[in-house]
XYZ file of C-alpha atoms in Angstrom:
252
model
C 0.000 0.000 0.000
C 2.805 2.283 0.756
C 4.724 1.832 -2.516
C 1.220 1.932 -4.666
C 0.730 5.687 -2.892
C 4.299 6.582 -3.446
C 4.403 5.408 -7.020
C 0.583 7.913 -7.417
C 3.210 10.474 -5.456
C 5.803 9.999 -8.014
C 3.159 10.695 -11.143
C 1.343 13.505 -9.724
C 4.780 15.385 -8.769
C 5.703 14.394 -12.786
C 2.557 15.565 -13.830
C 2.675 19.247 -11.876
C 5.879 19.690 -13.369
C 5.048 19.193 -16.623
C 1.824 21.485 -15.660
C 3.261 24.401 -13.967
C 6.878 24.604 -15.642
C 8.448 25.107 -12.210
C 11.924 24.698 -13.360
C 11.617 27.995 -15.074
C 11.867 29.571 -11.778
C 15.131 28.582 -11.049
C 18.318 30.161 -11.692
C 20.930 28.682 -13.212
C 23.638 28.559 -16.578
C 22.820 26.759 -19.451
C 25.349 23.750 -20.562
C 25.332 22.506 -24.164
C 25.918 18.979 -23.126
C 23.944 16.023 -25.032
C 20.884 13.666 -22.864
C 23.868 10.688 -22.762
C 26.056 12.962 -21.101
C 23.481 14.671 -19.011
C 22.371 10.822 -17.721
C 26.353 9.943 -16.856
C 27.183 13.420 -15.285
C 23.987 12.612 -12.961
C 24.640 9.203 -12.811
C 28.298 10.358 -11.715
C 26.789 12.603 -8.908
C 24.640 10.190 -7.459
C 26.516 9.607 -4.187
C 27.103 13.427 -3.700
C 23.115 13.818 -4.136
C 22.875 11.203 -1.298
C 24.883 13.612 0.997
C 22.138 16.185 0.295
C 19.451 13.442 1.941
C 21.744 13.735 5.236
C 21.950 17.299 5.007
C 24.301 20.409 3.753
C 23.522 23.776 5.194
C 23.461 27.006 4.031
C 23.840 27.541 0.639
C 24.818 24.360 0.656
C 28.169 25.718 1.271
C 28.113 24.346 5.034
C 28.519 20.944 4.966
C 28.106 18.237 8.072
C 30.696 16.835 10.366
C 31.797 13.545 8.616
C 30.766 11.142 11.192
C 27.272 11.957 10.820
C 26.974 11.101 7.222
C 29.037 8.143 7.623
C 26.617 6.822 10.442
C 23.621 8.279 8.333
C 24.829 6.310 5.092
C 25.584 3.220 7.212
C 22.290 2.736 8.803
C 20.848 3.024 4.909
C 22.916 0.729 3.812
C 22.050 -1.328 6.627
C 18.283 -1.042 6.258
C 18.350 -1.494 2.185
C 20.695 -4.965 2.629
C 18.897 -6.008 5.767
C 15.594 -5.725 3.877
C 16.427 -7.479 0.463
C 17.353 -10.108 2.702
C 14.429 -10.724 4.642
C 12.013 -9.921 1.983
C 10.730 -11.430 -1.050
C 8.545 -11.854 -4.022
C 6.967 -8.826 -4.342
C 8.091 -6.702 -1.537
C 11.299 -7.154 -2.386
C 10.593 -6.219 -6.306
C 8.910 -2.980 -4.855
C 11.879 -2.023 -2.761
C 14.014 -2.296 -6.229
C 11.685 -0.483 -7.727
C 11.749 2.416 -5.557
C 15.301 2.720 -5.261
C 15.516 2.730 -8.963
C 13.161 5.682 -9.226
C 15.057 7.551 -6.532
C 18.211 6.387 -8.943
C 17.070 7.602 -11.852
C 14.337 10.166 -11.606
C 16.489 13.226 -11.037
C 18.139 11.931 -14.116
C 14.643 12.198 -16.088
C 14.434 15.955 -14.109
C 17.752 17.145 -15.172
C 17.776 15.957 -19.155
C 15.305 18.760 -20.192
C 16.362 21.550 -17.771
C 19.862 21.294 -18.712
C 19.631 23.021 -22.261
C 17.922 25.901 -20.503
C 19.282 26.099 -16.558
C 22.363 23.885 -16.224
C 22.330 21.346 -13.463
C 20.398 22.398 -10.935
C 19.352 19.237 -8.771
C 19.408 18.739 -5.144
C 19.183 15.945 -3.206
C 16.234 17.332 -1.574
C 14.117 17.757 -4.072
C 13.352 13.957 -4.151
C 14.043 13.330 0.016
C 9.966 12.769 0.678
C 10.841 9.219 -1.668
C 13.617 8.069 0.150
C 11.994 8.295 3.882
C 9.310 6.349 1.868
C 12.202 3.948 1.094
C 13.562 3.700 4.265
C 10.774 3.535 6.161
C 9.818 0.463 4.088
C 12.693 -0.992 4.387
C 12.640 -0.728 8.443
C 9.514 -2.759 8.338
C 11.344 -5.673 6.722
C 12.529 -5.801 10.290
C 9.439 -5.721 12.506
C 9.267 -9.431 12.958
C 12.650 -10.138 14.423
C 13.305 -11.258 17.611
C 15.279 -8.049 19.531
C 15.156 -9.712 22.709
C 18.262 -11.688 22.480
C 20.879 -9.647 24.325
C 23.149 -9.530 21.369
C 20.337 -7.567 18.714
C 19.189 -5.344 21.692
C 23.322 -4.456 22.267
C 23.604 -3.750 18.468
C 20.177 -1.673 18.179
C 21.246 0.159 21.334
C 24.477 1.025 20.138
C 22.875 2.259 16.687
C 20.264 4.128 18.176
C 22.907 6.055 20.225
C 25.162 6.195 17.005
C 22.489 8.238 15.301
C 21.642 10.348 18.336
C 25.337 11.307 18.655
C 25.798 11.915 15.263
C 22.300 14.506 14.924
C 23.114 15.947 17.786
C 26.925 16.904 16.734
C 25.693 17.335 13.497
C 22.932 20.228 14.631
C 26.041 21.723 17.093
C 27.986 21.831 14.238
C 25.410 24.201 12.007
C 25.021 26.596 14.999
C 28.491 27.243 14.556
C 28.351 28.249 10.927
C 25.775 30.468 11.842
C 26.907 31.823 15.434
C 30.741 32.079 14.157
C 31.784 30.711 10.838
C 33.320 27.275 9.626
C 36.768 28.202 7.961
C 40.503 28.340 8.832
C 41.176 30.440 11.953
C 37.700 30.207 13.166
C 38.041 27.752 16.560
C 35.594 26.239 19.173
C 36.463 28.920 21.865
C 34.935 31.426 19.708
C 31.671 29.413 19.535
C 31.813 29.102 23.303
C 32.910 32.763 23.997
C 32.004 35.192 21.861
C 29.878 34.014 19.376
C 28.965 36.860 16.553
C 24.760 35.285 16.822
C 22.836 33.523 19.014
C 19.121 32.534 18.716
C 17.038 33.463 21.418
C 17.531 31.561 24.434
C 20.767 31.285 23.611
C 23.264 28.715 22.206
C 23.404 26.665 25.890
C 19.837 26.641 25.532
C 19.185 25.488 22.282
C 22.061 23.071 22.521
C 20.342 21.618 25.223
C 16.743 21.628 24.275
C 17.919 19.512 21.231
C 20.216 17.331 23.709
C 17.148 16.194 25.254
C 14.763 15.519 22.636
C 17.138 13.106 20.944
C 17.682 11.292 23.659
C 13.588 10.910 24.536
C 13.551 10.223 21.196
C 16.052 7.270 21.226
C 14.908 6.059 24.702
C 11.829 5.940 22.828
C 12.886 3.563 19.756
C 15.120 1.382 21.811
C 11.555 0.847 24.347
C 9.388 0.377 21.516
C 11.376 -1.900 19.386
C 9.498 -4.705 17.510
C 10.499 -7.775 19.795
C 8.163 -10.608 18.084
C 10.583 -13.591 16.838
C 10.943 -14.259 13.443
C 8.614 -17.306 12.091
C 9.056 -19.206 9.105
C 6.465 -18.964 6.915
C 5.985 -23.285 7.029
C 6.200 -23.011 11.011
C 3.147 -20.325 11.253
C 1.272 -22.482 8.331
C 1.441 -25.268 11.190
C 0.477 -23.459 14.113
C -2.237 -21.885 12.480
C -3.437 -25.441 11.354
C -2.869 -27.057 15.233
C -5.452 -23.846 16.650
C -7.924 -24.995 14.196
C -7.739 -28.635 15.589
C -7.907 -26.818 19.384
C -11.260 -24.497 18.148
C -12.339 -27.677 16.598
C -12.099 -29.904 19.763
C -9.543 -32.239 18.117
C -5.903 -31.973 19.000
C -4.561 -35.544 18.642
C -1.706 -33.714 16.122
């Protein structure tokens, strides 16, 4: 159900670009390149798109501390392999799907707006599809068995992973604003005499965010799915055995 309404997403966002011409709006420099080069120069900037899911601030001139995409982009990973794993037939040919539009729809974007604006993508322009994605692919995961000490260690240690990483990663952008990111710009500056600060203050804000993230990953590490795993010929049985029960016959 998911996929069907992102796939109706996917062709109504085609549709109201073809309608309202939106790309006009945009600023950019026209390149003179051919569609085969257009589809390898996107093709080529795939990864650096993927960045752009994570975040980069600013003007996208500020980018994130490098831990947090490397976290970020490891808990994708992690998700997408974990779920072609556990999933198949059809929910697995959806997944593949949808990561093949998120693949190659900015390529479909760019090939007509290049003539005209250059390359003017961003990774966020197609973000709503991959939380679709990912959110999918965290379902794959919802019958496993997290109560064995050794899943609950590893989900608990990836929960706090991402915490750290958001948090440093949001500490990090209140720099660029409050003092800068560049050579001869240091932490003391942050801390001391910062050039902005957004009401409250940067202590406050700091912490605020602090303690949301970690409600928020007390939260997921409470709530975890903890049902075990059942192979599909094991439930077949057990369904069949509560049928002899409701039927008053349990000599099987």
């Amino acid at each position: 159900m998911g996929l069907a309404l992102a796939g109706a997403g996917v062709v109504l966002g085609l549709a109201w670009q073809m309608v309202s011409n939106s790309f006009q709006s945009l600023g950019g420099s026209a390149v003179k390149d051919t569609p085969e080069q257009v589809v390898s120069v996107m093709l080529e900037r795939t990864f650096d798109y993927a960045r752009q899911y994570v975040g980069v601030m600013g003007w996208l001139d500020a980018s994130l501390p490098t831990v947090t995409y490397v976290v970020w982009d490891a808990v994708a990973m992690g998700l997408l392999v974990g779920c072609l794993a556990l999933w198949r037939g059809r929910r697995r040919i959806g997944i593949v799907l949808l990561s093949a539009v998120i693949l190659l729809l900015p390529v479909v974007f760019q090939i007509p707006a290049a003539p005209e604006l250059g390359y003017i993508w961003q990774g966020r322009y197609i973000l709503p599809l991959v939380v679709v994605l990912l959110v999918a692919c965290g379902f794959s995961f919802e019958g496993l068995d997290f109560q064995s000490r050794p899943a609950r260690t590893l989900l608990k240690l990836t929960v706090f992973c991402l915490g750290f990483a958001n948090f440093y990663g949001f500490v990090w952008v209140l720099r660029r604003y409050a003092t800068g990111i560049g050579n001869g710009i240091f932490w003391d500056e942050f801390f001391g005499s910062p050039k902005w600060q957004p009401p409250g203050g940067l202590a406050l804000i700091a912490l605020l965010y602090c303690a949301i993230t970690v409600w928020g990953s007390l939260a997921c590490i409470r709530y975890l799915p903890r049902r075990r795993l059942i192979d599909a010929e094991d439930e077949q049985l057990e369904s069949e055995r509560r049928f002899r029960i409701a039927a008053g016959d349990d000599r099987g």
